[in-house]
Amino acid sequence: MSAHTAERASEERGDAGQRSAAGFIHMLKTPGALRLIASLFVLELGSAMTTVGLPLLVIRQYGIGLEAGATLAVRFLPNILLGPLAGQIVDRRDPRKVAMTAALASGLIAALFPFTTAMWQIQALALAIGVGYMFSFPATMALRPHVIPQGSELEGNGLIVAAERIPKLLGPALAGVTAAGLGLNALFGVEAVTAAGAALLLVGLPRAARAVAAGPADTATSRDGRANWLAIWVRSLVQGAASLTRMVRGDARLASLTLTAFTYMIALGLGRTFLASYAWEHFAGVPAMFGYLLAAMGFGGAVGAVVAARFRGWNQGLVYLLGNVLEGLCWVALCVAGNAVVALALLFVAGVFESIASVVYFAEVQKRLPVELNGRYYATLVPLSDVFLVVGTTVGGAAAAVGVAWSGILVGAAMALPVAVLAVPLVAGARKPAAAAA
């Protein structure tokens, strides 16, 4: 590389860093964005503490068994079965009000866990919390274009990803301290408080514009003119995948991002079972190693969410491609890492790459998808993603039984190979108007 080329590259990196810093400063001066990010942070913090408390509550009262496992998994059912309906409701309502209502309802439900006296009551409450999440996530995603200034998508979504990742690191630690000092039941009271705080933070947001009114082909109405939600729900289940296809078909990169989001969920499911088996087999003398590994990846995720904006000047499809491939290589490298420090370092780096890819994904979807379709896109994507997550978790259990090393290789392949196959549309994918989908 010539001296002139090296100097020019250094200047470009400096310009990118300056633009990134300016973008973050701009975000800090945007009250609406800060309120949304803070709301998401405190909501996720309370949820992370309940994620620790609920299994402990079930095990303490009813022991470990198939029924207990089903109780912990029941929270995913509403989103898998009814997620598209949530998108329809978010489309027709102010997403700010939907997010506030869902947060308050989830907090109230969580506060009821200590008063249960039977397993079916815990299951019913867990199911209800799943319904709240089904609405809160697409509503939050739909609010982003209204509060994140144009041109600051990377910084805004980077802070949003950080607000999701950091609670997953802090929540379990705070849960341990709270349970030790105040008792297990206090964890559910904390979520009630954080949910109320999250809802209050949304009060100051500007009123989000309602999506374009649906036409006759998109809305089922009863004779008195009210929406027939049952008919909408049935049609949403049938047409969910087709609707998602219509939303992304005009944009090669957006379609590729969406496809690889599904394959990544398979990899995530594989990784969960692999990491537990890996910690048990390689670090049996360190009982908390599984938690340490998760914390290392969570810490890396928080760092990656912040540094992602420094790659603004890069081709974003290429950044997404490299993030997934390099993360996959980190998981494969775990198979030969017999040292705890090396394993923690690898998962920290994997978390950085995963978070950078996630920021790019969210930012590209926000830039490429019409504002009025954001809620419906995520409400359709997430239920389908949960199906792939269940598939990955199931296959991961079988793979770990064959061998932990093979399981790790499978995780890396599931992360890296799909994006490698779609490298051309990811890197060179042209952006086309999505008016037809709207």
Short mmCIF file of C-alpha atoms in Angstrom, two decimals:
data_model
loop_
_atom_site.label_atom_id
_atom_site.label_comp_id
_atom_site.label_asym_id
_atom_site.label_seq_id
_atom_site.Cartn_x
_atom_site.Cartn_y
_atom_site.Cartn_z
CA MET A 1 0.00 0.00 0.00
CA SER A 2 1.44 3.40 -0.99
CA ALA A 3 1.90 6.20 1.50
CA HIS A 4 -0.81 8.23 -0.26
CA THR A 5 -3.28 5.34 -0.10
CA ALA A 6 -2.50 4.68 3.56
CA GLU A 7 -2.93 8.38 4.38
CA ARG A 8 -6.25 8.47 2.54
CA ALA A 9 -7.49 5.35 4.35
CA SER A 10 -6.48 6.89 7.67
CA GLU A 11 -8.39 10.06 6.81
CA GLU A 12 -11.46 8.05 5.86
CA ARG A 13 -11.34 6.14 9.16
CA GLY A 14 -11.02 9.42 10.99
CA ASP A 15 -13.97 10.88 9.10
CA ALA A 16 -16.03 7.78 9.90
CA GLY A 17 -15.14 8.12 13.56
CA GLN A 18 -16.07 11.79 13.56
CA ARG A 19 -19.39 11.06 11.84
CA SER A 20 -20.06 8.29 14.34
CA ALA A 21 -19.31 10.58 17.29
CA ALA A 22 -21.48 13.31 15.77
CA GLY A 23 -24.25 10.78 15.24
CA PHE A 24 -24.19 9.72 18.89
CA ILE A 25 -24.18 13.35 20.01
CA HIS A 26 -27.18 13.96 17.78
CA MET A 27 -28.94 10.99 19.37
CA LEU A 28 -28.20 12.34 22.86
CA LYS A 29 -29.91 15.57 21.84
CA THR A 30 -33.03 13.74 20.64
CA PRO A 31 -35.37 13.38 23.64
CA GLY A 32 -37.77 11.00 21.91
CA ALA A 33 -35.04 8.54 21.00
CA LEU A 34 -33.57 8.67 24.51
CA ARG A 35 -36.98 8.00 26.05
CA LEU A 36 -37.54 5.00 23.80
CA ILE A 37 -34.06 3.59 24.53
CA ALA A 38 -34.44 4.15 28.28
CA SER A 39 -37.90 2.56 28.25
CA LEU A 40 -36.56 -0.50 26.46
CA PHE A 41 -33.61 -0.74 28.87
CA VAL A 42 -35.64 -0.75 32.08
CA LEU A 43 -38.26 -3.06 30.59
CA GLU A 44 -35.61 -5.58 29.51
CA LEU A 45 -33.88 -5.30 32.89
CA GLY A 46 -37.03 -6.32 34.75
CA SER A 47 -37.73 -9.07 32.23
CA ALA A 48 -34.19 -10.46 32.64
CA MET A 49 -34.71 -10.67 36.40
CA THR A 50 -38.00 -12.51 35.95
CA THR A 51 -36.28 -14.87 33.51
CA VAL A 52 -34.07 -15.88 36.44
CA GLY A 53 -36.85 -15.89 39.03
CA LEU A 54 -39.49 -17.89 37.16
CA PRO A 55 -37.45 -21.11 36.76
CA LEU A 56 -36.37 -20.89 40.40
CA LEU A 57 -39.98 -20.40 41.50
CA VAL A 58 -41.17 -23.42 39.49
CA ILE A 59 -38.34 -25.64 40.70
CA ARG A 60 -38.76 -24.55 44.32
CA GLN A 61 -42.47 -25.33 44.39
CA TYR A 62 -42.85 -28.20 41.93
CA GLY A 63 -39.39 -29.61 41.19
CA ILE A 64 -37.75 -30.31 37.86
CA GLY A 65 -39.71 -32.23 35.26
CA LEU A 66 -41.43 -32.14 31.89
CA GLU A 67 -44.29 -30.07 33.27
CA ALA A 68 -41.87 -27.50 34.64
CA GLY A 69 -40.12 -27.28 31.27
CA ALA A 70 -43.44 -26.77 29.50
CA THR A 71 -44.25 -23.96 31.93
CA LEU A 72 -41.06 -22.11 31.01
CA ALA A 73 -41.66 -22.61 27.26
CA VAL A 74 -45.31 -21.55 27.22
CA ARG A 75 -44.34 -17.88 26.96
CA PHE A 76 -43.36 -18.43 23.32
CA LEU A 77 -46.72 -19.83 22.26
CA PRO A 78 -48.68 -16.56 21.88
CA ASN A 79 -46.05 -15.06 19.62
CA ILE A 80 -45.85 -18.17 17.45
CA LEU A 81 -49.61 -18.53 17.07
CA LEU A 82 -50.88 -14.96 17.24
CA GLY A 83 -47.94 -12.75 16.27
CA PRO A 84 -49.40 -11.67 12.90
CA LEU A 85 -52.54 -10.47 14.68
CA ALA A 86 -50.38 -8.19 16.82
CA GLY A 87 -48.99 -6.63 13.66
CA GLN A 88 -52.50 -5.90 12.42
CA ILE A 89 -53.40 -4.21 15.70
CA VAL A 90 -50.18 -2.19 15.81
CA ASP A 91 -50.89 -1.06 12.24
CA ARG A 92 -54.32 0.25 13.25
CA ARG A 93 -53.40 1.80 16.60
CA ASP A 94 -50.87 4.27 17.93
CA PRO A 95 -47.86 1.99 18.63
CA ARG A 96 -46.93 4.19 21.59
CA LYS A 97 -50.19 3.34 23.35
CA VAL A 98 -49.85 -0.33 22.41
CA ALA A 99 -46.33 -0.48 23.89
CA MET A 100 -47.43 1.32 27.07
CA THR A 101 -50.42 -0.97 27.59
CA ALA A 102 -48.35 -4.11 26.96
CA ALA A 103 -45.65 -2.98 29.43
CA LEU A 104 -48.13 -2.17 32.20
CA ALA A 105 -50.03 -5.43 31.69
CA SER A 106 -46.82 -7.50 31.76
CA GLY A 107 -45.68 -5.84 34.98
CA LEU A 108 -49.02 -6.42 36.69
CA ILE A 109 -49.04 -10.08 35.62
CA ALA A 110 -45.46 -10.63 36.85
CA ALA A 111 -46.41 -9.28 40.28
CA LEU A 112 -49.00 -12.07 40.60
CA PHE A 113 -46.52 -14.98 40.39
CA PRO A 114 -45.76 -15.10 44.15
CA PHE A 115 -49.49 -15.53 44.89
CA THR A 116 -49.98 -18.65 42.76
CA THR A 117 -50.87 -21.94 44.44
CA ALA A 118 -50.92 -24.33 41.48
CA MET A 119 -48.85 -25.08 38.41
CA TRP A 120 -51.67 -24.20 36.02
CA GLN A 121 -51.83 -20.71 37.52
CA ILE A 122 -48.13 -20.14 36.81
CA GLN A 123 -48.66 -21.46 33.29
CA ALA A 124 -51.59 -19.10 32.74
CA LEU A 125 -49.59 -16.11 33.94
CA ALA A 126 -46.59 -17.09 31.79
CA LEU A 127 -48.91 -17.37 28.80
CA ALA A 128 -50.30 -13.90 29.53
CA ILE A 129 -46.79 -12.41 29.72
CA GLY A 130 -46.13 -13.97 26.31
CA VAL A 131 -49.17 -12.13 24.97
CA GLY A 132 -47.76 -8.85 26.30
CA TYR A 133 -44.41 -9.45 24.60
CA MET A 134 -46.25 -10.31 21.40
CA PHE A 135 -47.53 -6.72 21.27
CA SER A 136 -44.66 -4.82 22.92
CA PHE A 137 -41.88 -5.87 20.52
CA PRO A 138 -43.52 -4.88 17.18
CA ALA A 139 -44.89 -1.71 18.79
CA THR A 140 -41.39 -0.73 19.96
CA MET A 141 -39.93 -1.47 16.53
CA ALA A 142 -42.67 0.60 14.88
CA LEU A 143 -41.77 3.58 17.09
CA ARG A 144 -38.13 3.73 15.97
CA PRO A 145 -38.64 5.63 12.68
CA HIS A 146 -40.64 8.27 14.56
CA VAL A 147 -37.89 9.10 17.07
CA ILE A 148 -34.57 8.19 15.38
CA PRO A 149 -33.53 11.04 13.04
CA GLN A 150 -32.86 10.20 9.44
CA GLY A 151 -29.16 9.65 8.91
CA SER A 152 -28.67 8.39 12.48
CA GLU A 153 -30.03 4.89 11.92
CA LEU A 154 -26.76 3.17 12.86
CA GLU A 155 -26.25 5.15 16.07
CA GLY A 156 -29.92 4.90 17.07
CA ASN A 157 -30.21 1.19 16.46
CA GLY A 158 -26.81 0.66 18.06
CA LEU A 159 -28.11 2.22 21.27
CA ILE A 160 -31.30 0.16 21.01
CA VAL A 161 -29.32 -3.08 20.66
CA ALA A 162 -27.16 -2.01 23.62
CA ALA A 163 -30.34 -1.35 25.62
CA GLU A 164 -31.36 -4.95 24.89
CA ARG A 165 -27.97 -6.57 25.51
CA ILE A 166 -26.81 -4.83 28.70
CA PRO A 167 -29.87 -5.91 30.77
CA LYS A 168 -29.14 -9.52 29.83
CA LEU A 169 -25.76 -9.01 31.50
CA LEU A 170 -26.93 -6.96 34.49
CA GLY A 171 -30.29 -8.65 35.09
CA PRO A 172 -29.05 -12.05 36.30
CA ALA A 173 -26.46 -10.42 38.56
CA LEU A 174 -29.03 -8.07 40.11
CA ALA A 175 -31.46 -10.98 40.42
CA GLY A 176 -28.95 -12.91 42.52
CA VAL A 177 -28.35 -9.96 44.85
CA THR A 178 -32.07 -9.18 45.14
CA ALA A 179 -33.10 -12.78 45.80
CA ALA A 180 -30.38 -13.17 48.42
CA GLY A 181 -31.26 -9.97 50.23
CA LEU A 182 -35.05 -9.68 49.79
CA GLY A 183 -36.15 -13.16 48.75
CA LEU A 184 -37.17 -14.76 45.48
CA ASN A 185 -40.60 -13.15 45.36
CA ALA A 186 -39.05 -9.68 45.26
CA LEU A 187 -37.82 -10.33 41.72
CA PHE A 188 -41.36 -10.24 40.38
CA GLY A 189 -42.08 -7.00 42.19
CA VAL A 190 -39.02 -5.48 40.53
CA GLU A 191 -40.42 -6.27 37.08
CA ALA A 192 -43.71 -4.63 38.04
CA VAL A 193 -41.82 -1.46 38.96
CA THR A 194 -39.60 -1.47 35.87
CA ALA A 195 -42.60 -2.10 33.59
CA ALA A 196 -44.40 0.91 35.08
CA GLY A 197 -41.27 3.00 34.58
CA ALA A 198 -40.96 1.84 30.97
CA ALA A 199 -44.55 2.86 30.27
CA LEU A 200 -44.07 6.28 31.89
CA LEU A 201 -41.02 6.97 29.73
CA LEU A 202 -43.14 6.45 26.62
CA VAL A 203 -45.63 9.12 27.71
CA GLY A 204 -43.28 11.85 26.53
CA LEU A 205 -42.88 10.44 23.03
CA PRO A 206 -44.46 12.32 20.14
CA ARG A 207 -47.69 10.77 18.95
CA ALA A 208 -46.87 8.27 16.21
CA ALA A 209 -48.82 8.58 13.01
CA ARG A 210 -51.25 5.75 12.40
CA ALA A 211 -50.55 3.52 9.44
CA VAL A 212 -52.36 4.15 6.18
CA ALA A 213 -55.94 3.02 6.47
CA ALA A 214 -56.40 -0.50 5.18
CA GLY A 215 -58.54 -1.07 2.14
CA PRO A 216 -61.26 -3.66 1.60
CA ALA A 217 -58.75 -6.34 0.70
CA ASP A 218 -56.86 -5.85 3.93
CA THR A 219 -59.55 -5.48 6.57
CA ALA A 220 -62.43 -7.71 7.58
CA THR A 221 -65.35 -5.82 9.07
CA SER A 222 -68.59 -6.86 10.70
CA ARG A 223 -72.00 -5.50 9.74
CA ASP A 224 -71.74 -2.66 12.25
CA GLY A 225 -68.45 -1.54 10.67
CA ARG A 226 -66.10 -2.75 13.41
CA ALA A 227 -63.06 -4.79 12.60
CA ASN A 228 -63.60 -8.55 12.79
CA TRP A 229 -60.40 -9.50 14.58
CA LEU A 230 -61.10 -13.22 14.37
CA ALA A 231 -61.22 -13.07 10.57
CA ILE A 232 -58.08 -10.91 10.54
CA TRP A 233 -56.32 -13.40 12.81
CA VAL A 234 -57.21 -16.40 10.63
CA ARG A 235 -56.11 -14.62 7.48
CA SER A 236 -52.91 -13.41 9.18
CA LEU A 237 -51.92 -16.96 10.09
CA VAL A 238 -52.51 -18.15 6.55
CA GLN A 239 -50.88 -15.21 4.79
CA GLY A 240 -48.10 -14.32 7.26
CA ALA A 241 -45.23 -15.75 5.22
CA ALA A 242 -46.73 -14.45 1.96
CA SER A 243 -47.08 -10.98 3.47
CA LEU A 244 -43.46 -11.00 4.59
CA THR A 245 -42.41 -12.05 1.10
CA ARG A 246 -44.34 -9.17 -0.45
CA MET A 247 -42.73 -6.69 1.92
CA VAL A 248 -39.17 -7.66 0.99
CA ARG A 249 -39.38 -8.94 -2.58
CA GLY A 250 -38.50 -5.60 -4.17
CA ASP A 251 -35.19 -5.31 -2.31
CA ALA A 252 -32.54 -8.02 -2.72
CA ARG A 253 -30.60 -7.03 0.39
CA LEU A 254 -33.71 -6.78 2.57
CA ALA A 255 -34.89 -10.19 1.37
CA SER A 256 -31.47 -11.70 2.12
CA LEU A 257 -31.36 -10.10 5.56
CA THR A 258 -34.78 -11.57 6.32
CA LEU A 259 -33.83 -15.07 5.15
CA THR A 260 -30.63 -15.10 7.17
CA ALA A 261 -32.53 -13.87 10.24
CA PHE A 262 -34.37 -17.21 10.16
CA THR A 263 -31.22 -19.28 9.70
CA TYR A 264 -29.52 -17.34 12.49
CA MET A 265 -32.35 -18.34 14.85
CA ILE A 266 -31.54 -21.97 14.05
CA ALA A 267 -27.91 -21.25 14.92
CA LEU A 268 -29.00 -19.52 18.12
CA GLY A 269 -31.00 -22.57 19.18
CA LEU A 270 -28.06 -24.82 18.38
CA GLY A 271 -25.74 -22.52 20.34
CA ARG A 272 -27.84 -22.62 23.49
CA THR A 273 -27.64 -26.38 23.85
CA PHE A 274 -24.03 -26.50 22.66
CA LEU A 275 -22.83 -23.93 25.19
CA ALA A 276 -24.45 -25.71 28.12
CA SER A 277 -22.92 -29.04 27.04
CA TYR A 278 -19.57 -27.37 26.36
CA ALA A 279 -19.40 -25.80 29.82
CA TRP A 280 -20.39 -29.10 31.44
CA GLU A 281 -17.84 -31.20 29.55
CA HIS A 282 -14.82 -28.89 29.46
CA PHE A 283 -15.21 -26.94 32.71
CA ALA A 284 -16.96 -29.30 35.08
CA GLY A 285 -14.84 -27.96 37.93
CA VAL A 286 -16.32 -24.47 37.49
CA PRO A 287 -20.03 -24.78 38.33
CA ALA A 288 -20.88 -21.24 37.18
CA MET A 289 -18.92 -21.43 33.91
CA PHE A 290 -22.08 -21.51 31.80
CA GLY A 291 -23.14 -18.20 33.32
CA TYR A 292 -19.67 -16.73 32.83
CA LEU A 293 -19.73 -17.68 29.14
CA LEU A 294 -23.13 -16.06 28.66
CA ALA A 295 -21.96 -12.94 30.49
CA ALA A 296 -18.84 -12.70 28.30
CA MET A 297 -20.98 -12.81 25.18
CA GLY A 298 -23.39 -10.27 26.66
CA PHE A 299 -20.52 -7.92 27.44
CA GLY A 300 -19.22 -8.30 23.90
CA GLY A 301 -22.70 -7.60 22.59
CA ALA A 302 -22.86 -4.31 24.50
CA VAL A 303 -19.48 -3.26 23.10
CA GLY A 304 -20.42 -4.27 19.56
CA ALA A 305 -23.63 -2.28 19.68
CA VAL A 306 -21.66 0.90 20.39
CA VAL A 307 -18.83 0.40 17.86
CA ALA A 308 -21.11 -0.67 14.99
CA ALA A 309 -21.59 2.95 13.89
CA ARG A 310 -17.87 3.24 13.12
CA PHE A 311 -18.49 1.07 10.06
CA ARG A 312 -20.86 3.63 8.55
CA GLY A 313 -18.63 4.19 5.53
CA TRP A 314 -18.51 0.48 4.70
CA ASN A 315 -20.90 -1.45 2.52
CA GLN A 316 -23.48 -2.45 5.13
CA GLY A 317 -24.19 -5.77 3.46
CA LEU A 318 -20.50 -6.60 3.70
CA VAL A 319 -20.41 -5.64 7.40
CA TYR A 320 -23.40 -7.92 8.04
CA LEU A 321 -21.73 -10.75 6.08
CA LEU A 322 -18.41 -10.43 7.93
CA GLY A 323 -20.12 -10.15 11.29
CA ASN A 324 -21.93 -13.46 10.86
CA VAL A 325 -18.98 -15.31 9.32
CA LEU A 326 -16.51 -14.15 11.97
CA GLU A 327 -18.94 -14.97 14.76
CA GLY A 328 -19.35 -18.45 13.31
CA LEU A 329 -15.59 -18.92 13.30
CA CYS A 330 -15.45 -17.94 16.98
CA TRP A 331 -17.96 -20.68 17.83
CA VAL A 332 -15.98 -23.25 15.87
CA ALA A 333 -12.78 -22.15 17.63
CA LEU A 334 -14.43 -22.90 20.98
CA CYS A 335 -14.21 -26.60 20.13
CA VAL A 336 -10.43 -26.53 20.51
CA ALA A 337 -10.26 -24.00 23.37
CA GLY A 338 -9.54 -25.93 26.53
CA ASN A 339 -8.59 -22.85 28.49
CA ALA A 340 -11.29 -20.89 30.33
CA VAL A 341 -9.75 -17.49 29.58
CA VAL A 342 -9.52 -18.29 25.86
CA ALA A 343 -13.12 -19.52 25.81
CA LEU A 344 -14.35 -16.35 27.53
CA ALA A 345 -12.36 -14.19 25.12
CA LEU A 346 -13.77 -16.03 22.10
CA LEU A 347 -17.34 -15.55 23.28
CA PHE A 348 -16.67 -11.88 24.02
CA VAL A 349 -15.47 -11.43 20.42
CA ALA A 350 -18.42 -13.49 19.15
CA GLY A 351 -20.74 -11.15 21.04
CA VAL A 352 -19.10 -8.12 19.42
CA PHE A 353 -19.57 -9.54 15.92
CA GLU A 354 -23.13 -10.67 16.66
CA SER A 355 -24.11 -7.25 17.92
CA ILE A 356 -22.56 -5.41 14.98
CA ALA A 357 -24.48 -7.65 12.57
CA SER A 358 -27.69 -7.07 14.55
CA VAL A 359 -27.28 -3.28 14.44
CA VAL A 360 -26.74 -3.39 10.68
CA TYR A 361 -29.79 -5.63 10.29
CA PHE A 362 -32.10 -3.31 12.24
CA ALA A 363 -30.72 -0.19 10.58
CA GLU A 364 -31.07 -1.60 7.06
CA VAL A 365 -34.63 -2.75 7.73
CA GLN A 366 -35.51 0.69 9.07
CA LYS A 367 -34.00 2.44 6.03
CA ARG A 368 -35.42 0.10 3.42
CA LEU A 369 -38.89 -0.69 4.71
CA PRO A 370 -41.73 1.88 4.60
CA VAL A 371 -42.47 3.32 8.04
CA GLU A 372 -46.04 2.02 8.08
CA LEU A 373 -44.84 -1.57 7.58
CA ASN A 374 -42.29 -1.76 10.42
CA GLY A 375 -44.75 -3.07 12.99
CA ARG A 376 -46.25 -5.65 10.67
CA TYR A 377 -42.82 -6.78 9.46
CA TYR A 378 -41.56 -7.61 12.96
CA ALA A 379 -44.88 -9.04 14.10
CA THR A 380 -44.70 -11.44 11.14
CA LEU A 381 -40.97 -12.12 11.41
CA VAL A 382 -40.76 -12.88 15.13
CA PRO A 383 -43.34 -15.72 15.30
CA LEU A 384 -41.71 -17.44 12.34
CA SER A 385 -38.28 -16.88 13.93
CA ASP A 386 -39.46 -18.55 17.13
CA VAL A 387 -40.35 -21.64 15.11
CA PHE A 388 -36.80 -21.78 13.73
CA LEU A 389 -35.46 -21.23 17.25
CA VAL A 390 -37.39 -24.27 18.49
CA VAL A 391 -36.05 -26.31 15.55
CA GLY A 392 -32.47 -25.27 16.31
CA THR A 393 -32.83 -26.08 20.00
CA THR A 394 -34.23 -29.53 19.22
CA VAL A 395 -31.51 -30.34 16.66
CA GLY A 396 -28.89 -28.96 19.05
CA GLY A 397 -29.83 -31.49 21.70
CA ALA A 398 -29.36 -34.34 19.24
CA ALA A 399 -26.08 -32.87 17.95
CA ALA A 400 -24.67 -32.48 21.47
CA ALA A 401 -25.45 -36.15 22.10
CA VAL A 402 -23.26 -37.09 19.12
CA GLY A 403 -20.38 -34.92 20.28
CA VAL A 404 -19.79 -31.46 21.65
CA ALA A 405 -17.15 -30.65 19.02
CA TRP A 406 -19.50 -31.56 16.16
CA SER A 407 -22.19 -29.48 17.80
CA GLY A 408 -19.92 -26.42 17.86
CA ILE A 409 -19.02 -26.88 14.19
CA LEU A 410 -22.72 -27.08 13.37
CA VAL A 411 -23.36 -23.79 15.18
CA GLY A 412 -20.61 -22.04 13.23
CA ALA A 413 -21.83 -23.48 9.93
CA ALA A 414 -25.42 -22.38 10.59
CA MET A 415 -24.17 -18.84 11.19
CA ALA A 416 -21.66 -18.51 8.37
CA LEU A 417 -22.87 -20.63 5.45
CA PRO A 418 -26.27 -18.98 4.76
CA VAL A 419 -24.77 -15.48 4.56
CA ALA A 420 -21.95 -16.83 2.40
CA VAL A 421 -24.48 -18.32 -0.03
CA LEU A 422 -26.35 -14.99 -0.14
CA ALA A 423 -23.18 -12.89 -0.31
CA VAL A 424 -23.96 -11.36 -3.70
CA PRO A 425 -27.46 -10.01 -2.91
CA LEU A 426 -26.27 -8.94 0.55
CA VAL A 427 -23.29 -6.96 -0.72
CA ALA A 428 -24.60 -5.78 -4.08
CA GLY A 429 -28.34 -5.94 -3.44
CA ALA A 430 -30.07 -2.96 -5.05
CA ARG A 431 -32.71 -1.03 -3.18
CA LYS A 432 -36.05 -0.76 -4.96
CA PRO A 433 -39.21 1.10 -3.99
CA ALA A 434 -41.49 -0.97 -1.74
CA ALA A 435 -44.67 0.89 -2.67
CA ALA A 436 -46.39 -2.30 -3.78
CA ALA A 437 -45.90 -3.85 -0.36
CA ALA A 438 -47.20 -0.72 1.36
#
